Amino acid sequence: MPQTASARRTLRRRVLAVAATAALLGGTVFAGTAGAAPGRGPKVPQPPARMSTVGGDRLAVPGTQVDLSGGAPPLPAKVTARSWVVADAETGDILAAHNAHWQLAPASTLKMLFADAVLPKFPKTEQHVVAATDLAGMGEGSSLVGIQENQGYSVKDLWLGVFLRSGNDAVHVLAAMNGGVPKTVADMNAMAKELQAGDTNVVTPDGYDEPNQHSSAYDLTLFARQGLQNPDFRAYCSTVVAQFPGDYKKDKNGKPTKVRGSFQIQNTDRLLSGDYDLARYPGVAGVKNGNTTNAGATYTGVAQRDGRTLLVTVMNPEPKHNQVYREAGALLDWGFRAAATAKPVGTLVPPLSQVKASASAAPQPGGTGGKRIDASASGASASSSHGLWTAAGVALGTALVLAVVVTAIRRRRPLPAGEADGEASESAPAEPGKASEETPAEPGGHRRRKRRR
């Protein structure tokens, strides 16, 4: 039957209403789905068009920065990380970088800054009995070393828990000893400022995903370099296996004795400890790994070869098993081959206190011709002597690691089904016999972490 004018107007209004609904839903209603436009995948995050110039103007430019004009070999072909840095730990020269100042979620690599700020404050022999309040405020699915309230631990025990197992429980206990989480966060932000790490803002000391918590590959490399000046830091970050205090043993009547048991913990840095599908990297001596939902995998490592010490930081590569370590190893390999010929594209700046000390010691203009050192471009001279301590310390640390690895027994086996490409937390070993809300661990203790809403 012919449509009346009124019927046509009614039909037109309905068509327009359906079209409007489709626009609001962002999909194609007439195709029977509310998906994205054909051929378009999820939006890939992009670095800012302009970033910090700390360490050199080239580091502010998005993309890969490298100068091969001196005859250096080409970079590895397949590096998927959103951001990375390869630097000489002794001179501070940045041999190559990719989005070095992109502010990204750091995961547990932020624990290096935590150590820079807190580790020097307490002797490693000091004992602390854990209160329930010490463990309050940890995020859901946090990585744990297995600390129990009302039990005593040495400061050394706690730091081994931080570095080997990325234990957020150990971080929170040390933060409580330091005056609490808010004070520790303030101390860490102050330390970041002292290190000229302007890309970093700390919200929680353990690196757990929080809004507005960020760092960069450049800053994480600064944190590692600073920490490696401390012999205790070097010892902890290069330890492969250790015994951690457990429960007190019981007598035949079930009553606790004064004899305390222990359990073994292993470092989850796969370049340091190896894995069933990844060999230990020659000459590596730490430093820290991490993995959360927002950050993806993150890693900062230090290695020495033929008298040269390199630092590498890799942030958020493609989510494949051990990918962050494979890319870090490939970049280190390139760095050792290229170090003699690659021209630096930037520098790791020294701490502000060193800049000020150097500036006050330098002859003033009009004197003997010396120049006042500028904080933004002071890496070359002030970093050199600073780095000598790093190289010497890492040499000792590497020797100790090799000695430990000879005696360490590692079980190498495939991952449990479905674990290889999942979202993982840093490392979350529960003490034997303790329940965990997380999914089963892969070898070395990596566990999936629940996505925060």
Coordinates of C-alpha atoms in Angstrom, one line a residue:
M1 CA 0.0 0.0 0.0
P2 CA 1.3 3.5 -0.7
Q3 CA 2.7 5.1 2.4
T4 CA 1.0 8.3 3.6
A5 CA 3.1 11.4 4.3
S6 CA 2.7 10.8 8.0
A7 CA 4.0 7.2 7.7
R8 CA 7.0 8.3 5.7
R9 CA 7.8 10.9 8.3
T10 CA 7.5 8.3 11.1
L11 CA 9.8 5.9 9.2
R12 CA 12.4 8.7 8.6
R13 CA 12.4 9.6 12.3
R14 CA 13.1 5.9 13.2
V15 CA 15.9 5.6 10.7
L16 CA 17.5 8.8 12.1
A17 CA 17.1 7.5 15.7
V18 CA 18.8 4.2 14.8
A19 CA 21.7 6.0 13.1
A20 CA 22.1 8.3 16.1
T21 CA 22.3 5.3 18.4
A22 CA 24.9 3.7 16.2
A23 CA 27.0 6.8 16.3
L24 CA 26.8 6.9 20.1
L25 CA 27.8 3.3 20.4
G26 CA 30.7 3.8 18.0
G27 CA 29.7 0.8 16.0
T28 CA 27.7 -0.3 12.9
V29 CA 24.3 -1.3 14.1
F30 CA 23.0 -2.3 10.6
A31 CA 25.8 -4.9 10.4
G32 CA 24.6 -6.5 13.6
T33 CA 27.7 -5.6 15.7
A34 CA 29.0 -2.7 17.8
G35 CA 32.7 -3.2 17.0
A36 CA 35.4 -0.9 15.7
A37 CA 35.5 0.2 12.1
P38 CA 36.8 -2.6 9.8
G39 CA 40.6 -2.8 9.6
R40 CA 41.3 -0.7 12.7
G41 CA 42.9 -2.3 15.7
P42 CA 43.4 -0.9 19.2
K43 CA 45.1 2.5 19.4
V44 CA 48.8 2.2 19.9
P45 CA 50.3 4.7 22.4
Q46 CA 52.6 7.2 20.9
P47 CA 55.4 9.1 22.6
P48 CA 55.1 12.9 23.1
A49 CA 56.2 15.0 20.2
R50 CA 58.7 16.6 22.4
M51 CA 60.3 15.3 25.6
S52 CA 62.8 16.3 28.2
T53 CA 66.2 17.6 27.1
V54 CA 68.0 16.4 30.2
G55 CA 71.1 14.6 29.0
G56 CA 71.0 16.1 25.5
D57 CA 68.8 17.6 22.9
R58 CA 68.6 14.5 20.8
L59 CA 66.9 12.6 23.7
A60 CA 63.9 15.0 23.5
V61 CA 63.1 13.7 19.9
P62 CA 60.8 10.7 19.5
G63 CA 62.1 7.6 17.9
T64 CA 65.5 5.9 17.8
Q65 CA 68.6 8.1 18.4
V66 CA 72.0 6.6 17.3
D67 CA 75.0 7.9 15.5
L68 CA 76.8 5.1 13.5
S69 CA 79.0 7.5 11.5
G70 CA 82.1 6.3 13.3
G71 CA 81.7 2.8 11.9
A72 CA 79.5 1.2 14.6
P73 CA 77.4 -1.8 13.6
P74 CA 73.7 -1.4 13.1
L75 CA 71.2 -1.8 15.9
P76 CA 69.4 -5.1 16.5
A77 CA 66.6 -5.4 13.9
K78 CA 63.7 -6.6 16.2
V79 CA 63.5 -4.4 19.3
T80 CA 59.8 -3.8 20.1
A81 CA 60.1 -1.9 23.4
R82 CA 58.4 1.4 23.6
S83 CA 61.4 2.9 25.3
W84 CA 65.0 1.9 25.8
V85 CA 68.5 3.2 26.6
V86 CA 72.0 1.7 26.3
A87 CA 74.7 3.7 28.2
D88 CA 78.3 3.4 29.3
A89 CA 78.1 3.1 33.1
E90 CA 81.6 4.6 33.6
T91 CA 81.6 7.6 31.3
G92 CA 77.8 8.2 31.3
D93 CA 77.7 8.3 27.4
I94 CA 74.4 7.2 26.0
L95 CA 75.3 5.0 23.0
A96 CA 71.8 4.7 21.7
A97 CA 68.3 5.4 22.9
H98 CA 64.6 5.1 21.8
N99 CA 62.1 7.5 23.4
A100 CA 64.4 7.8 26.3
H101 CA 62.3 10.4 28.2
W102 CA 58.9 8.9 27.5
Q103 CA 57.0 8.8 30.8
L104 CA 55.7 5.3 31.3
A105 CA 54.6 3.1 34.2
P106 CA 57.8 1.6 35.7
A107 CA 56.6 -1.5 37.6
S108 CA 59.1 -2.8 40.1
T109 CA 62.1 -1.2 38.5
L110 CA 61.0 1.7 40.6
K111 CA 62.3 -0.3 43.6
M112 CA 65.8 0.9 42.5
L113 CA 64.8 4.4 43.5
F114 CA 63.4 3.1 46.7
A115 CA 66.7 1.5 47.5
D116 CA 68.6 4.7 46.5
A117 CA 66.5 6.6 49.0
V118 CA 66.2 4.1 51.9
L119 CA 69.0 1.5 51.8
P120 CA 71.7 3.8 53.3
K121 CA 69.6 4.5 56.3
F122 CA 69.6 1.2 58.1
P123 CA 72.6 -1.2 58.9
K124 CA 72.0 -4.6 57.3
T125 CA 72.3 -6.3 60.7
E126 CA 69.4 -4.4 62.3
Q127 CA 66.5 -6.5 63.3
H128 CA 62.8 -5.6 63.0
V129 CA 59.7 -7.4 64.3
V130 CA 56.9 -7.0 61.7
A131 CA 53.6 -5.5 62.9
A132 CA 50.4 -6.0 61.1
T133 CA 50.3 -2.2 60.2
D134 CA 53.7 -2.7 58.4
L135 CA 51.9 -4.8 55.8
A136 CA 48.9 -2.6 55.4
G137 CA 48.0 -0.9 52.1
M138 CA 49.6 -3.4 49.6
G139 CA 47.8 -3.6 46.3
E140 CA 45.7 -6.6 45.3
G141 CA 47.8 -9.3 43.7
S142 CA 51.1 -7.8 44.9
S143 CA 54.3 -9.8 44.6
L144 CA 55.3 -11.2 48.0
V145 CA 58.4 -12.8 49.5
G146 CA 56.4 -14.3 52.3
I147 CA 56.9 -12.0 55.3
Q148 CA 54.8 -12.8 58.4
E149 CA 53.7 -10.4 61.1
N150 CA 55.1 -10.8 64.6
Q151 CA 58.2 -12.4 63.1
G152 CA 61.7 -10.8 63.1
Y153 CA 63.8 -10.1 60.1
S154 CA 67.1 -8.5 59.5
V155 CA 67.4 -5.5 57.2
K156 CA 69.6 -7.7 54.9
D157 CA 66.7 -10.3 54.8
L158 CA 64.3 -7.5 53.8
W159 CA 66.5 -6.2 51.0
L160 CA 67.1 -9.6 49.6
G161 CA 63.3 -10.0 49.5
V162 CA 63.1 -6.7 47.6
F163 CA 65.7 -7.5 45.0
L164 CA 65.4 -11.2 44.5
R165 CA 61.6 -11.6 44.8
S166 CA 60.4 -8.1 44.2
G167 CA 58.5 -8.5 47.4
N168 CA 56.1 -5.6 48.0
D169 CA 55.7 -6.9 51.6
A170 CA 59.4 -6.3 52.1
V171 CA 59.1 -2.8 50.6
H172 CA 56.3 -2.0 53.0
V173 CA 58.1 -3.2 56.0
L174 CA 61.2 -1.1 55.1
A175 CA 58.9 1.9 54.4
A176 CA 57.4 1.4 57.9
M177 CA 60.9 1.5 59.4
N178 CA 61.5 4.6 57.4
G179 CA 58.6 6.5 59.0
G180 CA 55.7 5.2 56.8
V181 CA 54.7 5.1 53.1
P182 CA 53.9 8.8 52.7
K183 CA 57.3 9.8 54.1
T184 CA 59.1 7.2 51.9
V185 CA 57.3 8.4 48.8
A186 CA 58.4 12.0 49.7
D187 CA 62.0 10.7 50.2
M188 CA 61.9 8.9 46.8
N189 CA 60.6 12.0 45.0
A190 CA 63.3 14.1 46.6
M191 CA 65.9 11.6 45.6
A192 CA 64.6 11.6 42.0
K193 CA 65.0 15.4 42.0
E194 CA 68.5 15.1 43.4
L195 CA 69.4 12.7 40.5
Q196 CA 67.8 15.0 37.9
A197 CA 65.2 12.4 37.1
G198 CA 62.5 14.8 36.0
D199 CA 60.4 12.1 34.3
T200 CA 59.6 10.4 37.6
N201 CA 56.7 10.8 39.9
V202 CA 56.3 8.3 42.8
V203 CA 52.9 7.5 44.2
T204 CA 53.7 4.1 45.9
P205 CA 57.2 2.9 46.8
D206 CA 56.8 -0.6 45.4
G207 CA 56.0 0.3 41.8
Y208 CA 52.5 -1.1 41.9
D209 CA 50.3 0.5 39.2
E210 CA 48.8 3.8 40.4
P211 CA 47.5 6.8 38.5
N212 CA 50.2 9.4 37.8
Q213 CA 53.0 7.1 38.8
H214 CA 55.6 7.2 36.0
S215 CA 59.3 7.2 35.2
S216 CA 61.3 6.7 32.0
A217 CA 64.1 4.6 30.6
Y218 CA 66.5 7.5 31.1
D219 CA 65.5 7.9 34.8
L220 CA 65.6 4.2 35.6
T221 CA 69.1 4.1 34.2
L222 CA 70.1 7.0 36.5
F223 CA 68.6 5.1 39.5
A224 CA 70.6 2.0 38.7
R225 CA 73.8 3.9 38.2
Q226 CA 73.3 5.7 41.5
G227 CA 72.6 2.5 43.4
L228 CA 75.6 0.7 42.0
Q229 CA 77.8 3.2 43.9
N230 CA 76.6 1.4 47.1
P231 CA 78.3 -2.0 47.9
D232 CA 75.2 -3.3 49.6
F233 CA 73.1 -2.4 46.6
R234 CA 75.5 -4.2 44.4
A235 CA 75.5 -7.3 46.6
Y236 CA 71.8 -7.5 46.8
C237 CA 71.0 -6.9 43.1
S238 CA 73.6 -9.5 42.0
T239 CA 72.6 -12.3 44.4
V240 CA 71.2 -15.3 42.5
V241 CA 69.8 -17.4 45.4
A242 CA 69.4 -16.9 49.1
Q243 CA 67.8 -18.4 52.2
F244 CA 64.9 -16.5 53.6
P245 CA 63.6 -16.9 57.2
G246 CA 60.5 -19.0 57.6
D247 CA 58.5 -20.4 60.5
Y248 CA 59.9 -21.6 63.8
K249 CA 60.1 -25.3 63.9
K250 CA 57.8 -27.2 66.3
D251 CA 58.6 -30.0 68.7
K252 CA 56.8 -33.4 68.8
N253 CA 54.0 -31.8 70.9
G254 CA 53.4 -29.1 68.3
K255 CA 54.9 -26.3 70.3
P256 CA 57.2 -23.8 68.6
T257 CA 60.9 -24.1 69.3
K258 CA 63.7 -21.5 69.1
V259 CA 64.9 -23.1 65.9
R260 CA 63.8 -21.2 62.8
G261 CA 63.4 -22.7 59.4
S262 CA 64.1 -21.1 56.1
F263 CA 63.2 -21.4 52.4
Q264 CA 65.2 -20.6 49.3
I265 CA 64.4 -17.6 47.1
Q266 CA 65.8 -17.1 43.6
N267 CA 66.4 -13.9 41.7
T268 CA 63.7 -13.4 39.0
D269 CA 66.1 -11.4 36.8
R270 CA 66.4 -13.9 33.9
L271 CA 69.6 -12.4 32.6
L272 CA 71.1 -13.1 36.0
S273 CA 69.6 -16.5 36.9
G274 CA 68.7 -17.9 33.5
D275 CA 65.5 -19.8 32.6
Y276 CA 64.6 -23.0 30.8
D277 CA 64.6 -21.1 27.4
L278 CA 67.1 -18.4 28.2
A279 CA 70.8 -18.6 29.1
R280 CA 72.3 -16.4 31.8
Y281 CA 73.9 -13.3 30.2
P282 CA 77.7 -13.3 30.4
G283 CA 79.1 -10.7 32.8
V284 CA 75.7 -9.6 34.1
A285 CA 75.4 -8.3 37.7
G286 CA 71.8 -7.3 38.2
V287 CA 69.9 -4.8 38.5
K288 CA 66.1 -5.0 38.6
N289 CA 63.1 -6.3 36.7
G290 CA 59.4 -5.7 36.9
N291 CA 56.1 -6.5 35.3
T292 CA 52.5 -5.2 35.8
T293 CA 49.4 -4.8 33.9
N294 CA 49.9 -1.1 33.0
A295 CA 53.7 -1.2 32.6
G296 CA 54.1 -4.5 30.8
A297 CA 57.6 -5.9 31.4
T298 CA 60.4 -3.5 32.4
Y299 CA 64.1 -4.2 33.1
T300 CA 67.3 -2.4 33.9
G301 CA 70.5 -4.4 33.8
V302 CA 74.3 -3.9 34.1
A303 CA 77.0 -6.1 32.6
Q304 CA 80.7 -5.9 32.1
R305 CA 82.9 -7.3 29.3
D306 CA 86.5 -6.6 28.4
G307 CA 86.8 -3.9 30.9
R308 CA 83.7 -2.0 29.8
T309 CA 80.6 -1.7 31.9
L310 CA 77.2 -1.0 30.2
L311 CA 73.7 -0.2 31.5
V312 CA 70.6 -1.1 29.6
T313 CA 66.9 -0.3 30.3
V314 CA 64.0 -1.7 28.4
M315 CA 60.4 -0.7 28.9
N316 CA 57.3 -2.4 27.6
P317 CA 58.3 -4.7 24.7
E318 CA 55.8 -7.0 23.1
P319 CA 54.2 -9.3 25.7
K320 CA 56.1 -12.6 25.0
H321 CA 57.7 -14.8 27.5
N322 CA 61.2 -13.4 28.5
Q323 CA 61.0 -10.9 25.6
V324 CA 62.2 -8.0 27.8
Y325 CA 65.4 -10.0 28.6
R326 CA 66.0 -11.0 25.0
E327 CA 65.8 -7.4 23.9
A328 CA 68.0 -6.2 26.8
G329 CA 70.5 -8.9 25.9
A330 CA 70.5 -8.0 22.2
L331 CA 71.0 -4.3 23.1
L332 CA 73.9 -5.1 25.4
D333 CA 75.5 -7.3 22.7
W334 CA 75.2 -4.3 20.3
G335 CA 76.6 -1.9 23.0
F336 CA 79.7 -4.0 23.6
R337 CA 80.4 -4.2 19.9
A338 CA 79.6 -0.6 19.2
A339 CA 81.0 1.1 22.3
A340 CA 84.4 2.0 20.7
T341 CA 82.9 3.5 17.6
A342 CA 79.4 4.7 18.2
K343 CA 79.2 8.4 18.9
P344 CA 77.2 9.3 22.0
V345 CA 73.8 10.8 21.5
G346 CA 73.5 12.0 25.1
T347 CA 74.8 11.6 28.6
L348 CA 73.7 10.4 32.0
V349 CA 73.8 13.5 34.1
P350 CA 75.3 13.4 37.6
P351 CA 73.4 14.2 40.8
L352 CA 72.7 17.8 41.5
S353 CA 74.9 17.7 44.6
Q354 CA 77.9 16.8 42.5
V355 CA 77.0 19.5 40.0
K356 CA 76.9 22.1 42.8
A357 CA 80.2 20.8 44.4
S358 CA 81.9 20.9 41.0
A359 CA 80.6 24.4 40.3
S360 CA 81.8 25.7 43.7
A361 CA 85.2 24.1 43.2
A362 CA 85.7 25.5 39.7
P363 CA 87.5 28.8 39.2
Q364 CA 85.0 31.6 38.6
P365 CA 85.0 33.6 35.4
G366 CA 87.8 36.2 35.5
G367 CA 89.9 33.9 37.6
T368 CA 92.2 31.2 36.1
G369 CA 89.9 30.6 33.1
G370 CA 87.7 27.8 34.5
K371 CA 84.0 27.5 33.7
R372 CA 81.0 27.1 35.9
I373 CA 79.4 23.7 35.3
D374 CA 75.9 23.7 33.9
A375 CA 73.5 21.2 35.5
S376 CA 71.9 20.2 32.2
A377 CA 75.1 19.4 30.4
S378 CA 77.5 18.3 33.1
G379 CA 77.6 14.6 32.4
A380 CA 80.9 14.3 30.6
S381 CA 83.3 15.5 33.2
A382 CA 81.4 15.0 36.5
S383 CA 80.1 11.6 35.4
S384 CA 83.5 10.2 34.6
S385 CA 84.9 9.9 38.1
H386 CA 81.4 8.9 39.3
G387 CA 81.4 6.0 36.9
L388 CA 84.7 4.6 37.9
W389 CA 83.2 3.5 41.1
T390 CA 80.4 1.8 39.2
A391 CA 82.8 -0.1 37.0
A392 CA 85.0 -1.2 39.9
G393 CA 82.0 -2.3 41.9
V394 CA 80.3 -4.2 39.1
A395 CA 83.6 -6.0 38.4
L396 CA 83.5 -7.3 42.0
G397 CA 79.8 -8.0 41.8
T398 CA 80.1 -10.0 38.6
A399 CA 82.8 -12.2 40.2
L400 CA 80.6 -12.9 43.2
V401 CA 77.7 -13.7 40.9
L402 CA 79.7 -16.2 38.9
A403 CA 80.8 -17.9 42.2
V404 CA 77.2 -18.2 43.3
V405 CA 75.9 -19.5 39.9
V406 CA 78.4 -22.3 40.0
T407 CA 76.8 -23.7 43.2
A408 CA 73.2 -22.7 42.4
I409 CA 70.9 -25.5 41.3
R410 CA 68.1 -24.4 39.0
R411 CA 65.2 -26.4 37.9
R412 CA 64.4 -25.7 34.2
R413 CA 61.0 -26.7 32.9
P414 CA 58.3 -25.4 30.6
L415 CA 55.7 -22.9 31.9
P416 CA 52.4 -24.3 33.1
A417 CA 49.8 -24.3 30.4
G418 CA 48.5 -20.8 29.5
E419 CA 51.2 -19.0 31.4
A420 CA 53.6 -18.0 28.7
D421 CA 52.0 -14.9 27.3
G422 CA 49.8 -13.8 30.2
E423 CA 49.9 -10.6 32.2
A424 CA 52.3 -11.2 35.0
S425 CA 53.3 -9.5 38.2
E426 CA 56.9 -9.0 39.0
S427 CA 57.4 -12.1 41.1
A428 CA 55.2 -13.4 43.8
P429 CA 56.4 -16.5 45.7
A430 CA 54.2 -17.4 48.6
E431 CA 55.8 -19.1 51.5
P432 CA 55.4 -22.9 51.2
G433 CA 52.0 -23.8 52.7
K434 CA 50.5 -20.3 52.3
A435 CA 47.5 -19.6 50.2
S436 CA 47.7 -17.0 47.4
E437 CA 45.0 -15.2 45.5
E438 CA 47.1 -15.2 42.4
T439 CA 47.4 -17.9 39.7
P440 CA 50.1 -20.5 39.8
A441 CA 53.7 -19.3 39.3
E442 CA 55.9 -19.9 36.4
P443 CA 59.5 -21.1 37.3
G444 CA 61.1 -18.4 39.4
G445 CA 57.9 -17.2 40.9
H446 CA 56.3 -14.9 38.2
R447 CA 52.6 -14.8 38.7
R448 CA 49.7 -13.3 36.9
R449 CA 48.3 -10.2 38.4
K450 CA 44.7 -9.3 38.4
R451 CA 43.8 -6.3 36.3
R452 CA 42.9 -3.4 38.5
R453 CA 39.6 -1.7 37.7

